[in-house]
Amino acid sequence: MSTVIPFESAKPAAAPKPERVGVLLVNLGTPDTADATGVRVYLKEFLSDPRVIEDQGLVWKLILNGIILRVRPARKARDYLKIWNTEKNESPLKTITRSQADKLAEAIADHDHVVVDWAMRYGNPSIKQRIETLAAQGCGRLLLVPLYPQYSAATSATVCDEAFRVLAAMRAQPILRVTPPYYDDPDYIEALAVSINEHLATLPFQPEIIIASFHGMPQDYVDKGDPYQAQCIATTNALRKRLGLDANRLILTFQSRFGNAEWLQPYTDKTVEKLAKDGVRRMAVVTPGFSADCLETLEEIAQENAEIFRHNGGEQFAAIPCLNDSDGGMDVIRQLVLRELQGWI
């Protein structure tokens, strides 16, 4: 005989718990150790990526393995040692990216089904390792966050390439979203402007010129359709407008050339040298294409280019820090992530 339970006494079913969502912050990468061996492993992975060096033919392989990986690691290791976080025995990029992930997790802790993690495109922790870890934690949805304000095939796209390779080997794939570039996002421009003004206020001098230095790229890549240069220009124009500076006071340049091909111009080091020779005595450099300080900002700009400036007659030079894990920088990342998680949280 069946029993009828009165409707009024039936307990409501528990609301289904939302599916866990993984958020993976990804930056470029770093050697595991500040010695020739660690740098060689890192450079081999980095320079073997066809997104970075598009022609991976026999000639390039001979140059890479026969010359570059024999000569360059020891020299670059010395550069890394100049900026190395000796307390944690890691590069500043790794220290900062970890902190960004920790602070983001804390900022969105009210969404307790969201798991925040971080990875490096080259080196460790790898994208493969972190995606598999998130999947093992029950994350059926994944938001990939390439920490590059401006898109390029050699940065944002290769992060996606690697994530797709990992997913291709998974039987139970998480649903994937990727955050867009944020080169002209009002929150990003505002955070940059506030950071620049705050840092300038601490200096014992007023710079005559501010250089906005972005990582370089072969001109050929842009000619083939990469939007990177246009987005760097858009960032600089928005920053000029926000700071009230014209093109003579805030100058756009590109750094970190590699090889003999023509790269995006004007070059940062050549511009710094020329300005010093032309009589500029006080200069500041900001690097809006980097979300975290790294070898290119802490050593190449703050040390190498400072020396170029002073050697050619300049007197006072300041490298303005990246947004890093500052309150303003974290607000940019938080807003970007929450916007792209709509419908999942």
PDB file of C-alpha atoms in Angstrom, residues 17-24 113-115 130-144 167 170-177 341 343-345:
ATOM      1  CA  LYS A  17      25.420  23.533  -5.875  1.00  0.00           C
ATOM      2  CA  PRO A  18      26.960  25.559  -8.688  1.00  0.00           C
ATOM      3  CA  GLU A  19      29.627  23.766 -10.682  1.00  0.00           C
ATOM      4  CA  ARG A  20      33.151  24.660  -9.648  1.00  0.00           C
ATOM      5  CA  VAL A  21      34.859  27.227 -11.864  1.00  0.00           C
ATOM      6  CA  GLY A  22      38.610  27.498 -12.347  1.00  0.00           C
ATOM      7  CA  VAL A  23      40.312  30.824 -13.024  1.00  0.00           C
ATOM      8  CA  LEU A  24      43.854  30.467 -14.349  1.00  0.00           C
ATOM      9  CA  HIS A 113      32.859  27.639  -5.950  1.00  0.00           C
ATOM     10  CA  VAL A 114      35.556  29.595  -7.837  1.00  0.00           C
ATOM     11  CA  VAL A 115      39.124  28.286  -7.642  1.00  0.00           C
ATOM     12  CA  ARG A 130      47.574  23.727 -13.483  1.00  0.00           C
ATOM     13  CA  ILE A 131      44.700  22.819 -15.822  1.00  0.00           C
ATOM     14  CA  GLU A 132      44.943  19.200 -14.708  1.00  0.00           C
ATOM     15  CA  THR A 133      45.005  20.324 -11.065  1.00  0.00           C
ATOM     16  CA  LEU A 134      41.899  22.458 -11.532  1.00  0.00           C
ATOM     17  CA  ALA A 135      40.109  19.610 -13.300  1.00  0.00           C
ATOM     18  CA  ALA A 136      41.018  17.273 -10.436  1.00  0.00           C
ATOM     19  CA  GLN A 137      39.408  19.774  -8.054  1.00  0.00           C
ATOM     20  CA  GLY A 138      36.128  19.425  -9.937  1.00  0.00           C
ATOM     21  CA  CYS A 139      36.305  22.550 -12.094  1.00  0.00           C
ATOM     22  CA  GLY A 140      34.057  21.836 -15.064  1.00  0.00           C
ATOM     23  CA  ARG A 141      34.465  25.395 -16.330  1.00  0.00           C
ATOM     24  CA  LEU A 142      37.716  27.242 -16.886  1.00  0.00           C
ATOM     25  CA  LEU A 143      38.451  30.926 -17.410  1.00  0.00           C
ATOM     26  CA  LEU A 144      41.882  31.445 -18.949  1.00  0.00           C
ATOM     27  CA  LEU A 167      42.404  20.024 -23.508  1.00  0.00           C
ATOM     28  CA  MET A 170      41.530  15.242 -21.939  1.00  0.00           C
ATOM     29  CA  ARG A 171      38.528  12.972 -22.207  1.00  0.00           C
ATOM     30  CA  ALA A 172      36.394  15.142 -19.907  1.00  0.00           C
ATOM     31  CA  GLN A 173      37.200  18.669 -21.056  1.00  0.00           C
ATOM     32  CA  PRO A 174      36.193  21.701 -18.997  1.00  0.00           C
ATOM     33  CA  ILE A 175      34.216  24.383 -20.768  1.00  0.00           C
ATOM     34  CA  LEU A 176      36.643  27.130 -21.699  1.00  0.00           C
ATOM     35  CA  ARG A 177      36.510  30.918 -21.808  1.00  0.00           C
ATOM     36  CA  LEU A 341      32.610  35.071 -15.354  1.00  0.00           C
ATOM     37  CA  GLY A 343      26.669  33.590 -16.231  1.00  0.00           C
ATOM     38  CA  TRP A 344      29.019  31.216 -14.413  1.00  0.00           C
ATOM     39  CA  ILE A 345      28.831  32.785 -10.945  1.00  0.00           C
TER      40      ILE A 345
END
